[in-house]
Coordinates of C-alpha atoms in Angstrom, one line a residue:
Chain A
M1268 CA -116.9 44.0 -48.9
T1269 CA -116.5 40.2 -48.8
L1270 CA -114.7 38.8 -45.8
T1271 CA -113.3 35.4 -45.3
A1272 CA -111.9 33.7 -42.3
A1273 CA -108.5 33.2 -43.8
Q1274 CA -107.3 36.6 -44.7
T1275 CA -103.9 37.9 -45.5
S1276 CA -102.7 41.2 -44.2
S1277 CA -103.2 42.8 -47.5
D1278 CA -107.0 42.4 -47.5
L1279 CA -107.7 43.2 -43.8
P1280 CA -110.1 46.2 -44.3
I1281 CA -108.9 49.3 -42.4
M1282 CA -111.5 51.9 -41.3
R1283 CA -110.3 55.4 -40.4
T1284 CA -113.6 57.1 -39.6
V1285 CA -116.5 56.4 -37.3
E1286 CA -118.8 56.6 -40.4
D1287 CA -116.9 53.8 -42.1
L1288 CA -116.9 51.8 -38.9
R1289 CA -120.6 52.2 -38.4
A1290 CA -121.3 51.3 -42.0
Q1291 CA -119.4 48.1 -41.6
V1292 CA -121.1 47.1 -38.3
A1293 CA -124.5 48.0 -39.8
A1294 CA -123.8 45.8 -42.8
W1295 CA -122.9 42.9 -40.5
R1296 CA -126.1 43.5 -38.4
R1297 CA -128.2 43.4 -41.6
E1298 CA -126.8 39.9 -42.2
G1299 CA -127.8 39.0 -38.7
L1300 CA -124.2 38.7 -37.5
T1301 CA -123.0 39.5 -34.0
V1302 CA -120.0 41.8 -33.5
A1303 CA -117.1 41.8 -31.0
L1304 CA -114.7 44.7 -30.5
V1305 CA -111.1 44.3 -29.3
P1306 CA -109.7 47.7 -28.3
T1307 CA -105.9 48.0 -28.4
M1308 CA -103.2 50.5 -28.5
G1309 CA -101.4 48.5 -31.2
A1310 CA -97.8 47.1 -30.9
L1311 CA -99.7 43.8 -30.9
H1312 CA -98.3 40.7 -29.3
D1313 CA -99.7 37.2 -28.7
G1314 CA -101.7 38.5 -25.8
H1315 CA -103.7 40.8 -28.1
L1316 CA -104.1 38.0 -30.6
G1317 CA -105.5 35.9 -27.7
L1318 CA -108.2 38.6 -27.3
V1319 CA -109.0 38.3 -31.0
R1320 CA -109.3 34.6 -30.8
R1321 CA -111.5 34.8 -27.8
A1322 CA -113.6 37.4 -29.5
R1323 CA -114.1 35.1 -32.5
E1324 CA -115.6 32.5 -30.1
L1325 CA -118.0 35.1 -28.7
A1326 CA -119.2 36.8 -31.9
D1327 CA -119.5 36.2 -35.7
R1328 CA -117.4 39.2 -36.6
V1329 CA -114.4 40.8 -34.8
V1330 CA -113.2 44.3 -35.3
A1331 CA -110.0 45.3 -33.5
S1332 CA -109.2 49.0 -32.9
V1333 CA -105.7 50.4 -32.8
F1334 CA -105.5 53.8 -31.2
V1335 CA -102.7 55.2 -29.0
N1336 CA -105.0 57.3 -26.8
P1337 CA -103.3 60.6 -25.8
T1338 CA -105.8 61.3 -23.0
Q1339 CA -104.6 58.4 -20.9
F1340 CA -101.0 59.4 -20.9
A1341 CA -99.6 62.1 -18.6
P1342 CA -97.2 64.6 -20.2
H1343 CA -94.1 62.9 -18.7
E1344 CA -95.2 59.4 -19.8
D1345 CA -94.4 57.5 -23.0
F1346 CA -97.1 58.6 -25.4
D1347 CA -94.5 59.7 -28.0
R1348 CA -92.3 56.7 -27.8
Y1349 CA -95.1 54.1 -27.3
P1350 CA -94.4 51.6 -30.1
R1351 CA -96.4 51.9 -33.3
D1352 CA -96.4 49.5 -36.2
E1353 CA -99.7 49.5 -38.2
A1354 CA -98.5 47.2 -41.0
G1355 CA -97.3 44.6 -38.5
D1356 CA -100.4 45.0 -36.4
S1357 CA -102.6 44.5 -39.5
A1358 CA -100.8 41.3 -40.5
K1359 CA -101.0 39.9 -37.0
L1360 CA -104.7 40.7 -36.7
A1361 CA -105.4 39.0 -40.1
S1362 CA -103.5 35.9 -39.0
A1363 CA -105.6 35.7 -35.9
G1364 CA -108.8 35.8 -37.9
C1365 CA -109.8 39.4 -37.2
H1366 CA -112.3 40.7 -39.8
A1367 CA -111.5 44.5 -39.8
L1368 CA -109.2 47.0 -38.2
Y1369 CA -110.4 50.4 -37.0
A1370 CA -107.6 52.9 -36.7
P1371 CA -108.9 56.4 -36.3
T1372 CA -106.7 59.5 -36.1
V1373 CA -106.3 61.5 -32.9
R1374 CA -108.0 64.5 -34.6
A1375 CA -111.0 62.4 -35.6
M1376 CA -111.4 61.1 -32.0
Y1377 CA -110.7 64.5 -30.3
P1378 CA -111.6 67.3 -32.8
D1379 CA -111.3 71.0 -32.0
G1380 CA -113.8 72.0 -29.4
F1381 CA -113.8 68.6 -27.6
A1382 CA -114.9 69.4 -24.1
T1383 CA -116.0 66.2 -22.3
A1384 CA -114.3 64.1 -19.6
I1385 CA -115.2 61.0 -17.6
S1386 CA -113.9 60.2 -14.2
V1387 CA -114.3 56.9 -12.3
G1388 CA -113.9 56.3 -8.6
G1389 CA -114.4 52.9 -6.9
P1390 CA -112.1 50.4 -8.6
A1391 CA -110.1 53.2 -10.2
E1392 CA -108.8 54.4 -6.8
G1393 CA -105.4 53.4 -5.6
L1394 CA -103.1 50.9 -7.4
C1395 CA -102.2 52.3 -10.8
G1396 CA -104.8 55.0 -10.3
A1397 CA -102.6 56.5 -7.5
F1398 CA -99.5 56.5 -9.7
R1399 CA -101.1 57.4 -13.0
P1400 CA -104.0 59.7 -12.0
Q1401 CA -104.7 60.6 -15.6
M1402 CA -104.9 57.1 -16.9
F1403 CA -108.3 55.7 -16.0
G1404 CA -110.2 58.8 -16.9
G1405 CA -108.5 58.7 -20.3
V1406 CA -109.3 55.0 -20.6
A1407 CA -112.9 55.6 -19.7
L1408 CA -113.2 58.3 -22.3
V1409 CA -111.7 56.4 -25.2
V1410 CA -113.4 53.1 -24.4
T1411 CA -116.8 54.8 -24.0
K1412 CA -116.2 56.5 -27.4
L1413 CA -115.1 53.2 -29.1
F1414 CA -118.1 51.3 -27.5
L1415 CA -120.6 54.0 -28.8
Q1416 CA -118.9 54.3 -32.2
A1417 CA -119.1 50.5 -32.8
L1418 CA -121.9 49.4 -30.5
P1419 CA -120.6 45.8 -30.5
D1420 CA -122.4 43.0 -28.7
V1421 CA -119.3 42.2 -26.7
A1422 CA -115.8 43.6 -26.1
V1423 CA -112.8 41.7 -24.9
F1424 CA -110.0 43.0 -22.6
G1425 CA -107.0 41.2 -21.0
E1426 CA -106.8 40.5 -17.2
K1427 CA -103.2 41.6 -17.4
D1428 CA -104.6 45.1 -16.9
Y1429 CA -106.9 43.8 -14.2
Q1430 CA -107.7 47.2 -12.6
Q1431 CA -108.5 48.6 -16.0
L1432 CA -110.8 45.7 -16.7
M1433 CA -112.7 46.3 -13.4
V1434 CA -112.8 50.1 -14.2
I1435 CA -114.2 49.4 -17.7
R1436 CA -116.9 47.0 -16.1
R1437 CA -117.8 49.8 -13.6
F1438 CA -118.3 52.7 -16.0
T1439 CA -119.9 50.5 -18.7
R1440 CA -122.5 49.5 -16.1
D1441 CA -122.8 53.0 -14.6
L1442 CA -123.4 54.7 -17.9
D1443 CA -125.7 51.9 -19.2
I1444 CA -123.5 51.3 -22.2
P1445 CA -125.2 48.2 -23.9
V1446 CA -122.0 46.3 -24.4
R1447 CA -120.9 43.1 -22.6
V1448 CA -117.4 43.3 -21.2
E1449 CA -115.4 40.0 -21.2
G1450 CA -112.0 39.5 -19.6
L1451 CA -109.4 37.0 -20.8
P1452 CA -106.7 35.5 -18.4
T1453 CA -103.3 37.0 -19.0
V1454 CA -101.3 35.6 -21.8
R1455 CA -97.8 34.9 -20.7
E1456 CA -94.4 34.1 -22.2
A1457 CA -93.1 30.5 -21.5
D1458 CA -91.2 31.8 -18.4
G1459 CA -94.3 33.4 -17.0
L1460 CA -93.7 37.0 -17.9
A1461 CA -97.0 38.7 -18.7
M1462 CA -97.0 39.8 -22.4
S1463 CA -96.9 43.6 -22.7
S1464 CA -96.0 46.0 -25.4
R1465 CA -93.8 47.7 -22.8
N1466 CA -91.6 44.6 -22.5
A1467 CA -89.9 46.0 -25.6
Y1468 CA -88.3 48.6 -23.3
L1469 CA -86.4 45.8 -21.4
S1470 CA -82.7 45.0 -22.0
A1471 CA -81.7 41.4 -22.5
D1472 CA -80.5 41.2 -18.9
E1473 CA -83.7 42.9 -17.6
R1474 CA -85.8 40.5 -19.7
A1475 CA -84.1 37.6 -18.0
R1476 CA -85.0 39.0 -14.5
A1477 CA -88.5 40.1 -15.4
P1478 CA -90.4 36.8 -14.8
E1479 CA -89.5 37.0 -11.1
L1480 CA -92.5 39.4 -10.7
N1481 CA -94.9 36.7 -11.8
R1482 CA -93.1 34.0 -9.8
A1483 CA -93.2 36.1 -6.7
L1484 CA -97.0 36.8 -7.1
T1485 CA -97.8 33.2 -7.8
A1486 CA -95.8 31.9 -4.8
A1487 CA -97.6 34.4 -2.6
A1488 CA -101.0 33.5 -4.0
E1489 CA -100.3 29.8 -3.2
A1490 CA -99.2 30.7 0.3
L1491 CA -102.4 32.7 0.9
A1492 CA -104.5 29.8 -0.5
R1493 CA -102.8 27.5 2.1
G1494 CA -103.9 29.9 4.8
G1495 CA -100.9 32.2 4.8
E1496 CA -101.2 35.7 6.3
A1497 CA -101.5 38.7 4.0
D1498 CA -98.8 41.0 5.4
G1499 CA -96.2 38.2 5.1
A1500 CA -97.2 37.4 1.6
L1501 CA -96.9 41.0 0.5
T1502 CA -93.5 41.4 2.2
A1503 CA -92.3 38.2 0.5
I1504 CA -93.2 39.6 -3.0
R1505 CA -91.4 42.9 -2.3
S1506 CA -88.3 41.1 -1.1
R1507 CA -88.2 38.7 -4.0
I1508 CA -88.5 41.3 -6.8
A1509 CA -86.1 43.7 -5.1
E1510 CA -83.5 40.9 -5.0
A1511 CA -84.2 40.2 -8.6
G1512 CA -83.1 43.7 -9.5
F1513 CA -86.4 45.6 -9.7
G1514 CA -86.1 49.2 -8.8
T1515 CA -89.0 51.3 -7.5
I1516 CA -92.0 49.3 -6.4
D1517 CA -95.1 51.3 -7.1
Y1518 CA -97.3 48.9 -5.2
V1519 CA -97.9 45.4 -4.1
E1520 CA -101.4 44.9 -2.8
L1521 CA -104.1 42.4 -2.0
R1522 CA -107.6 43.5 -3.2
D1523 CA -111.1 42.1 -3.5
A1524 CA -111.3 40.4 -6.9
E1525 CA -114.5 42.3 -7.9
T1526 CA -114.7 45.6 -6.1
L1527 CA -110.9 46.0 -5.8
E1528 CA -111.4 47.2 -2.2
P1529 CA -108.3 46.5 0.0
V1530 CA -108.6 43.3 2.0
T1531 CA -106.4 42.0 4.8
A1532 CA -107.7 38.4 4.7
V1533 CA -108.9 36.2 1.8
T1534 CA -112.4 35.2 2.7
R1535 CA -113.7 35.5 -0.9
P1536 CA -112.0 35.6 -4.3
A1537 CA -109.1 38.2 -4.2
R1538 CA -106.4 39.4 -6.4
L1539 CA -102.7 40.1 -5.8
L1540 CA -101.6 43.1 -7.9
A1541 CA -98.2 44.7 -8.3
A1542 CA -96.4 47.3 -10.3
A1543 CA -92.7 47.8 -10.3
W1544 CA -89.9 49.3 -12.4
L1545 CA -87.3 47.3 -14.1
G1546 CA -84.9 49.6 -15.9
K1547 CA -87.0 51.9 -18.1
A1548 CA -90.0 49.6 -18.1
R1549 CA -92.9 49.8 -15.6
L1550 CA -94.1 46.2 -15.4
I1551 CA -97.5 45.3 -13.9
D1552 CA -98.9 41.9 -13.2
N1553 CA -101.6 40.2 -11.1
V1554 CA -102.8 36.8 -10.1
P1555 CA -106.0 35.4 -8.6
V1556 CA -106.1 34.3 -5.0
S1557 CA -108.6 31.7 -3.8
P1558 CA -109.9 31.6 -0.2
A1559 CA -108.1 29.0 1.8
G1560 CA -110.3 26.0 2.4
Chain B
M637 CA -148.6 45.8 -25.3
T638 CA -150.9 47.5 -27.8
L639 CA -150.6 51.3 -28.1
T640 CA -152.9 53.7 -29.8
A641 CA -152.5 57.4 -30.5
A642 CA -155.5 58.4 -28.4
Q643 CA -154.7 57.2 -25.0
T644 CA -156.1 58.2 -21.7
S645 CA -154.0 58.6 -18.6
S646 CA -155.1 55.3 -17.3
D647 CA -153.5 53.3 -20.1
L648 CA -150.2 55.2 -20.5
P649 CA -147.7 52.4 -19.9
I650 CA -145.3 53.3 -17.1
M651 CA -141.9 51.6 -17.1
R652 CA -139.8 51.5 -14.0
T653 CA -136.7 49.6 -15.0
V654 CA -134.2 49.8 -17.8
E655 CA -135.1 46.2 -18.8
D656 CA -138.7 47.2 -19.4
L657 CA -137.7 50.3 -21.2
R658 CA -135.4 48.4 -23.5
A659 CA -138.0 45.7 -24.1
Q660 CA -140.5 48.3 -25.2
V661 CA -138.0 50.1 -27.5
A662 CA -136.9 46.7 -29.0
A663 CA -140.6 45.8 -29.6
W664 CA -141.0 49.1 -31.5
R665 CA -137.8 48.5 -33.4
R666 CA -139.0 45.1 -34.5
E667 CA -142.1 46.8 -36.0
G668 CA -139.7 49.1 -37.9
L669 CA -140.8 52.1 -35.9
T670 CA -138.5 55.1 -35.0
V671 CA -138.3 56.3 -31.4
A672 CA -138.0 59.7 -29.8
L673 CA -137.1 60.4 -26.1
V674 CA -138.3 63.4 -24.2
P675 CA -136.3 63.6 -20.9
T676 CA -138.0 65.7 -18.2
M677 CA -137.9 66.2 -14.4
G678 CA -141.7 66.0 -14.3
A679 CA -144.0 68.8 -13.0
L680 CA -145.0 69.0 -16.6
H681 CA -146.4 72.1 -18.2
D682 CA -147.3 73.1 -21.7
G683 CA -143.7 73.6 -22.6
H684 CA -143.0 69.9 -21.9
L685 CA -146.0 68.9 -23.9
G686 CA -144.7 71.0 -26.8
L687 CA -141.6 68.8 -26.6
V688 CA -143.8 65.7 -26.8
R689 CA -145.7 67.1 -29.8
R690 CA -142.5 67.9 -31.6
A691 CA -141.2 64.4 -30.8
R692 CA -144.3 62.9 -32.4
E693 CA -143.4 64.8 -35.6
L694 CA -139.9 63.4 -35.5
A695 CA -140.5 59.8 -34.7
D696 CA -143.2 57.1 -34.8
R697 CA -143.2 56.5 -31.0
V698 CA -142.5 58.8 -28.1
V699 CA -141.3 57.9 -24.7
A700 CA -141.1 60.6 -22.0
S701 CA -138.9 60.1 -19.0
V702 CA -139.7 61.7 -15.6
F703 CA -136.8 61.6 -13.2
V704 CA -135.8 64.3 -10.7
N705 CA -132.1 63.7 -11.0
P706 CA -130.3 64.2 -7.6
T707 CA -126.8 64.5 -9.2
Q708 CA -127.6 67.9 -10.8
F709 CA -128.7 69.5 -7.6
A710 CA -126.3 71.0 -5.1
P711 CA -127.0 70.2 -1.4
H712 CA -128.6 73.7 -0.8
E713 CA -130.8 73.6 -3.9
D714 CA -134.4 72.5 -4.3
F715 CA -134.1 68.8 -5.0
D716 CA -136.4 67.9 -2.0
R717 CA -139.0 70.5 -2.7
Y718 CA -138.9 70.2 -6.5
P719 CA -142.5 69.6 -7.5
R720 CA -143.5 66.0 -8.2
D721 CA -146.9 64.8 -9.5
E722 CA -146.7 61.5 -11.4
A723 CA -150.4 61.0 -11.8
G724 CA -150.8 64.5 -13.2
D725 CA -147.7 64.1 -15.5
S726 CA -149.0 60.8 -16.8
A727 CA -152.4 62.3 -17.7
K728 CA -150.8 65.3 -19.5
L729 CA -148.4 63.1 -21.4
A730 CA -151.2 60.9 -22.6
S731 CA -153.2 63.9 -23.7
A732 CA -150.2 65.1 -25.8
G733 CA -150.0 61.7 -27.5
C734 CA -147.0 60.3 -25.7
H735 CA -146.8 56.5 -26.0
A736 CA -145.0 55.5 -22.8
L737 CA -143.6 57.0 -19.6
Y738 CA -140.3 55.9 -18.2
A739 CA -140.0 56.7 -14.5
P740 CA -137.1 54.9 -12.9
T741 CA -136.2 55.1 -9.2
V742 CA -133.1 57.0 -7.9
R743 CA -131.8 53.6 -6.7
A744 CA -132.2 52.0 -10.1
M745 CA -130.3 54.9 -11.7
Y746 CA -127.6 55.2 -9.1
P747 CA -127.2 51.8 -7.3
D748 CA -124.7 51.1 -4.5
G749 CA -121.2 51.2 -5.9
F750 CA -122.0 53.8 -8.6
A751 CA -118.6 55.5 -9.3
T752 CA -118.7 57.4 -12.6
A753 CA -119.0 61.1 -13.3
I754 CA -118.9 63.2 -16.5
S755 CA -117.7 66.7 -16.8
V756 CA -118.1 69.1 -19.7
G757 CA -116.1 72.3 -20.4
G758 CA -116.7 74.6 -23.4
P759 CA -120.4 75.5 -23.5
A760 CA -120.8 74.5 -19.8
E761 CA -118.5 77.2 -18.7
G762 CA -119.9 80.4 -17.2
L763 CA -123.6 81.4 -17.2
C764 CA -125.5 78.8 -15.1
G765 CA -122.3 76.7 -15.0
A766 CA -120.7 79.4 -12.8
F767 CA -123.6 79.6 -10.4
R768 CA -124.6 75.9 -10.3
P769 CA -121.2 74.2 -10.7
Q770 CA -122.8 70.8 -10.0
M771 CA -125.5 71.0 -12.6
F772 CA -124.1 70.3 -16.0
G773 CA -122.0 67.4 -14.9
G774 CA -125.2 65.9 -13.3
V775 CA -127.2 66.7 -16.5
A776 CA -124.5 65.1 -18.7
L777 CA -124.5 62.0 -16.5
V778 CA -128.3 61.4 -16.4
V779 CA -128.9 62.3 -20.0
T780 CA -126.0 60.0 -21.1
K781 CA -127.6 57.2 -19.1
L782 CA -131.1 57.9 -20.4
F783 CA -129.8 58.0 -24.0
L784 CA -127.9 54.7 -23.6
Q785 CA -130.8 53.1 -21.8
A786 CA -133.3 53.9 -24.5
L787 CA -131.1 54.4 -27.6
P788 CA -133.7 56.5 -29.3
D789 CA -133.3 57.9 -32.8
V790 CA -133.8 61.5 -31.5
A791 CA -134.3 63.3 -28.3
V792 CA -136.0 66.7 -27.9
F793 CA -135.1 69.4 -25.4
G794 CA -136.4 73.0 -24.9
E795 CA -134.4 76.1 -25.8
K796 CA -135.6 77.6 -22.5
D797 CA -132.6 75.8 -21.0
Y798 CA -130.4 77.0 -23.9
Q799 CA -127.0 76.4 -22.2
Q800 CA -128.2 72.9 -21.2
L801 CA -129.1 72.2 -24.8
M802 CA -125.7 73.3 -26.1
V803 CA -124.0 71.2 -23.4
I804 CA -126.1 68.1 -24.3
R805 CA -125.2 68.6 -28.0
R806 CA -121.5 68.9 -27.0
F807 CA -121.1 65.7 -24.9
T808 CA -123.4 63.7 -27.2
R809 CA -121.1 64.5 -30.0
D810 CA -117.9 64.1 -27.9
L811 CA -118.9 60.7 -26.6
D812 CA -120.3 59.5 -30.0
I813 CA -123.7 58.8 -28.5
P814 CA -125.7 57.8 -31.6
V815 CA -128.7 60.0 -30.7
R816 CA -129.9 63.1 -32.6
V817 CA -130.5 66.1 -30.3
E818 CA -133.3 68.5 -31.3
G819 CA -134.1 71.8 -29.7
L820 CA -137.6 73.4 -29.5
P821 CA -138.1 77.1 -29.2
T822 CA -139.2 78.2 -25.7
V823 CA -142.9 77.8 -25.0
R824 CA -144.2 80.9 -23.3
E825 CA -147.3 82.1 -21.4
A826 CA -149.5 84.6 -23.2
D827 CA -147.5 87.4 -21.5
G828 CA -144.2 86.1 -22.6
L829 CA -143.0 84.4 -19.4
A830 CA -141.0 81.3 -20.3
M831 CA -142.9 78.2 -19.0
S832 CA -141.0 76.6 -16.1
S833 CA -141.8 74.2 -13.3
R834 CA -140.2 76.7 -11.0
N835 CA -142.7 79.4 -11.9
A836 CA -144.8 77.6 -9.2
Y837 CA -142.6 79.2 -6.6
L838 CA -143.8 82.7 -7.6
S839 CA -146.4 84.6 -5.6
A840 CA -149.2 86.3 -7.5
D841 CA -147.5 89.7 -7.3
E842 CA -144.2 88.2 -8.5
R843 CA -145.9 86.3 -11.3
A844 CA -147.3 89.6 -12.6
R845 CA -143.7 91.1 -12.7
A846 CA -142.0 88.0 -14.1
P847 CA -142.6 88.7 -17.8
E848 CA -140.4 91.7 -17.6
L849 CA -137.4 89.4 -17.9
N850 CA -138.5 88.2 -21.4
R851 CA -139.6 91.8 -22.4
A852 CA -136.2 93.2 -21.4
L853 CA -134.3 90.5 -23.4
T854 CA -136.6 90.9 -26.4
A855 CA -136.2 94.6 -26.5
A856 CA -132.4 94.3 -26.2
A857 CA -132.2 91.7 -28.9
E858 CA -134.2 94.1 -31.2
A859 CA -131.8 96.9 -30.4
L860 CA -128.8 94.7 -31.2
A861 CA -130.4 93.6 -34.5
R862 CA -130.8 97.3 -35.3
G863 CA -127.0 97.8 -34.8
G864 CA -127.1 98.7 -31.1
E865 CA -124.0 98.2 -29.0
A866 CA -123.7 95.2 -26.7
D867 CA -122.7 96.9 -23.4
G868 CA -125.7 99.2 -23.6
A869 CA -128.1 96.4 -24.4
L870 CA -126.9 94.3 -21.4
T871 CA -127.1 97.4 -19.1
A872 CA -130.6 98.1 -20.3
I873 CA -131.7 94.5 -19.4
R874 CA -130.3 94.8 -15.9
S875 CA -131.9 98.2 -15.3
R876 CA -135.3 97.0 -16.5
I877 CA -135.5 93.8 -14.5
A878 CA -134.2 95.5 -11.4
E879 CA -136.9 98.1 -11.7
A880 CA -139.5 95.4 -12.1
G881 CA -138.5 94.0 -8.7
F882 CA -136.1 91.2 -9.5
G883 CA -133.5 90.7 -6.8
T884 CA -130.1 89.2 -7.4
I885 CA -129.1 89.1 -11.0
D886 CA -126.9 86.0 -11.6
Y887 CA -125.9 87.0 -15.1
V888 CA -127.0 88.9 -18.2
E889 CA -124.8 87.9 -21.1
L890 CA -124.3 88.0 -24.9
R891 CA -122.9 84.7 -26.2
D892 CA -122.2 83.0 -29.5
A893 CA -125.4 81.0 -30.4
E894 CA -123.5 77.8 -31.0
T895 CA -120.3 77.7 -29.0
L896 CA -121.6 79.9 -26.2
E897 CA -118.3 81.8 -26.2
P898 CA -118.7 85.4 -25.0
V899 CA -119.1 87.9 -27.8
T900 CA -119.0 91.7 -27.7
A901 CA -120.5 92.3 -31.1
V902 CA -123.1 90.4 -33.1
T903 CA -121.4 89.4 -36.3
R904 CA -123.1 85.9 -36.5
P905 CA -126.1 84.4 -34.7
A906 CA -125.8 85.1 -31.0
R907 CA -127.9 84.6 -27.9
L908 CA -128.9 86.9 -25.0
L909 CA -129.1 84.9 -21.8
A910 CA -130.1 85.9 -18.3
A911 CA -130.7 84.4 -14.9
A912 CA -132.2 86.4 -12.0
W913 CA -134.0 85.8 -8.8
L914 CA -137.6 86.9 -8.2
G915 CA -138.6 86.1 -4.6
K916 CA -137.8 82.4 -4.1
A917 CA -137.6 81.6 -7.8
R918 CA -134.5 81.7 -9.9
L919 CA -135.8 82.5 -13.4
I920 CA -133.8 82.0 -16.6
D921 CA -134.6 83.0 -20.1
N922 CA -132.8 83.6 -23.4
V923 CA -133.6 84.9 -26.9
P924 CA -131.9 84.7 -30.2
V925 CA -130.0 87.7 -31.6
S926 CA -129.5 88.1 -35.4
P927 CA -126.6 90.0 -36.8
A928 CA -127.6 93.6 -37.8
G929 CA -127.9 94.1 -41.5

């Protein structure tokens, strides 16, 4: 297979089986090339393409995976209606310079008799882990499988799912998976809204209100960096997004940037994280908080 | 590091860290050599050395690990009194032609902040899994770590821990760990007793009675292969080992040889498995059962 940097969607190789994936990676290895993996659930937007571009800086060849992973959705969640568009995804990946797409079937990933689960404590506790108890175990399982199927040098994930990134770092280290995990700062729309496949669930009116989540977090982070007090900052975020029309607020929290342990004062790098519902969309966002000084 | 086939205990290299282990394996890889791993909990006997000899047939270089893994012992079990003898183990490994010993510390394997667990259903259900609910999760965790630390071509385990072997095969496949898992038939004393580090817990009188477990299993397997009926075979095993002085019988069961699902008739390869207490020792054993015909 000859690969060139400027591919069109029609010649982006698509691999369906772990055997094909490993054959491709082995072929690259024999040429002395390094390999990056960008795991996604498809429905790709510019945030994902930012991950591909970052991966191209980190390795010679980039394989993106598209797999809507059933084990990270609870029965009542949006697995069935999660947006899927392989042709569109393939074209976008090619335009971003991705070298191959790995899109396995659910049956290939979880064949009959599958019997293994992974659970993560520590950074997986609280925040989204409290509201979606199934999710991080499912993420850990599928990312472990993808890592061990591809054995890339490096894998790139977005900071938009900040807790997920910390969870992936945790189990990758704990299980001694020989893959480097890199995070990329959240890619945002011009008005600050974090790019997300679930933004497609927003009505036009909701879309106009959605950036208030990021504005509220950013304002609070600035207040904290100026020496503001944590409780006041969290209350200000809640008030501001409620006024903007958000419904249920799952959480608004201040956590340590690395361990994700709850903190009440910013003495080292921290993170403000929030999840709240706007119409049918559950939006999440997070911003870094520097110690005042 | 220069390694020769005929080593003495004094020059068997001992690695304490994953970095040293990976450096050694990488050095072998650069020479084009294949690598086998033999994971053990130490207190080595001829059964373990059989694993090393088999590993030498399967790969160019053999590294044995010795690690008494705390996560597979319940609080009331024998983690603290489990026999440990690194100097003796090292000498025995060298005599069997092992090329290196990996003996990490508990702290290196499970540092502060460790937060990941693995659970396995399927073949882990029932049998020892019912009596030692902690064990197979702990085994899955430590074997996954050892596999991903060393990334050997092949790893060798004894059929004496038959359920463990099937569990390891299951999660290795489920997690796509790129390591081939090989089983070795149980190595036995001259009188048929399966070799086990826990045989050291037996008094002289108990040691004389212990082989009845294997004799009872073997007789029952022969009866089944002649077309005997399963319930009668299981009852015969229980009676015979009770008469021999065994105390609590944890289980005596007939299972499918591959899936370990309970079976009531032998229509394809099956396995008779038993666990029973003799004094302070919990002995386990198992034998293959061929379909009658």
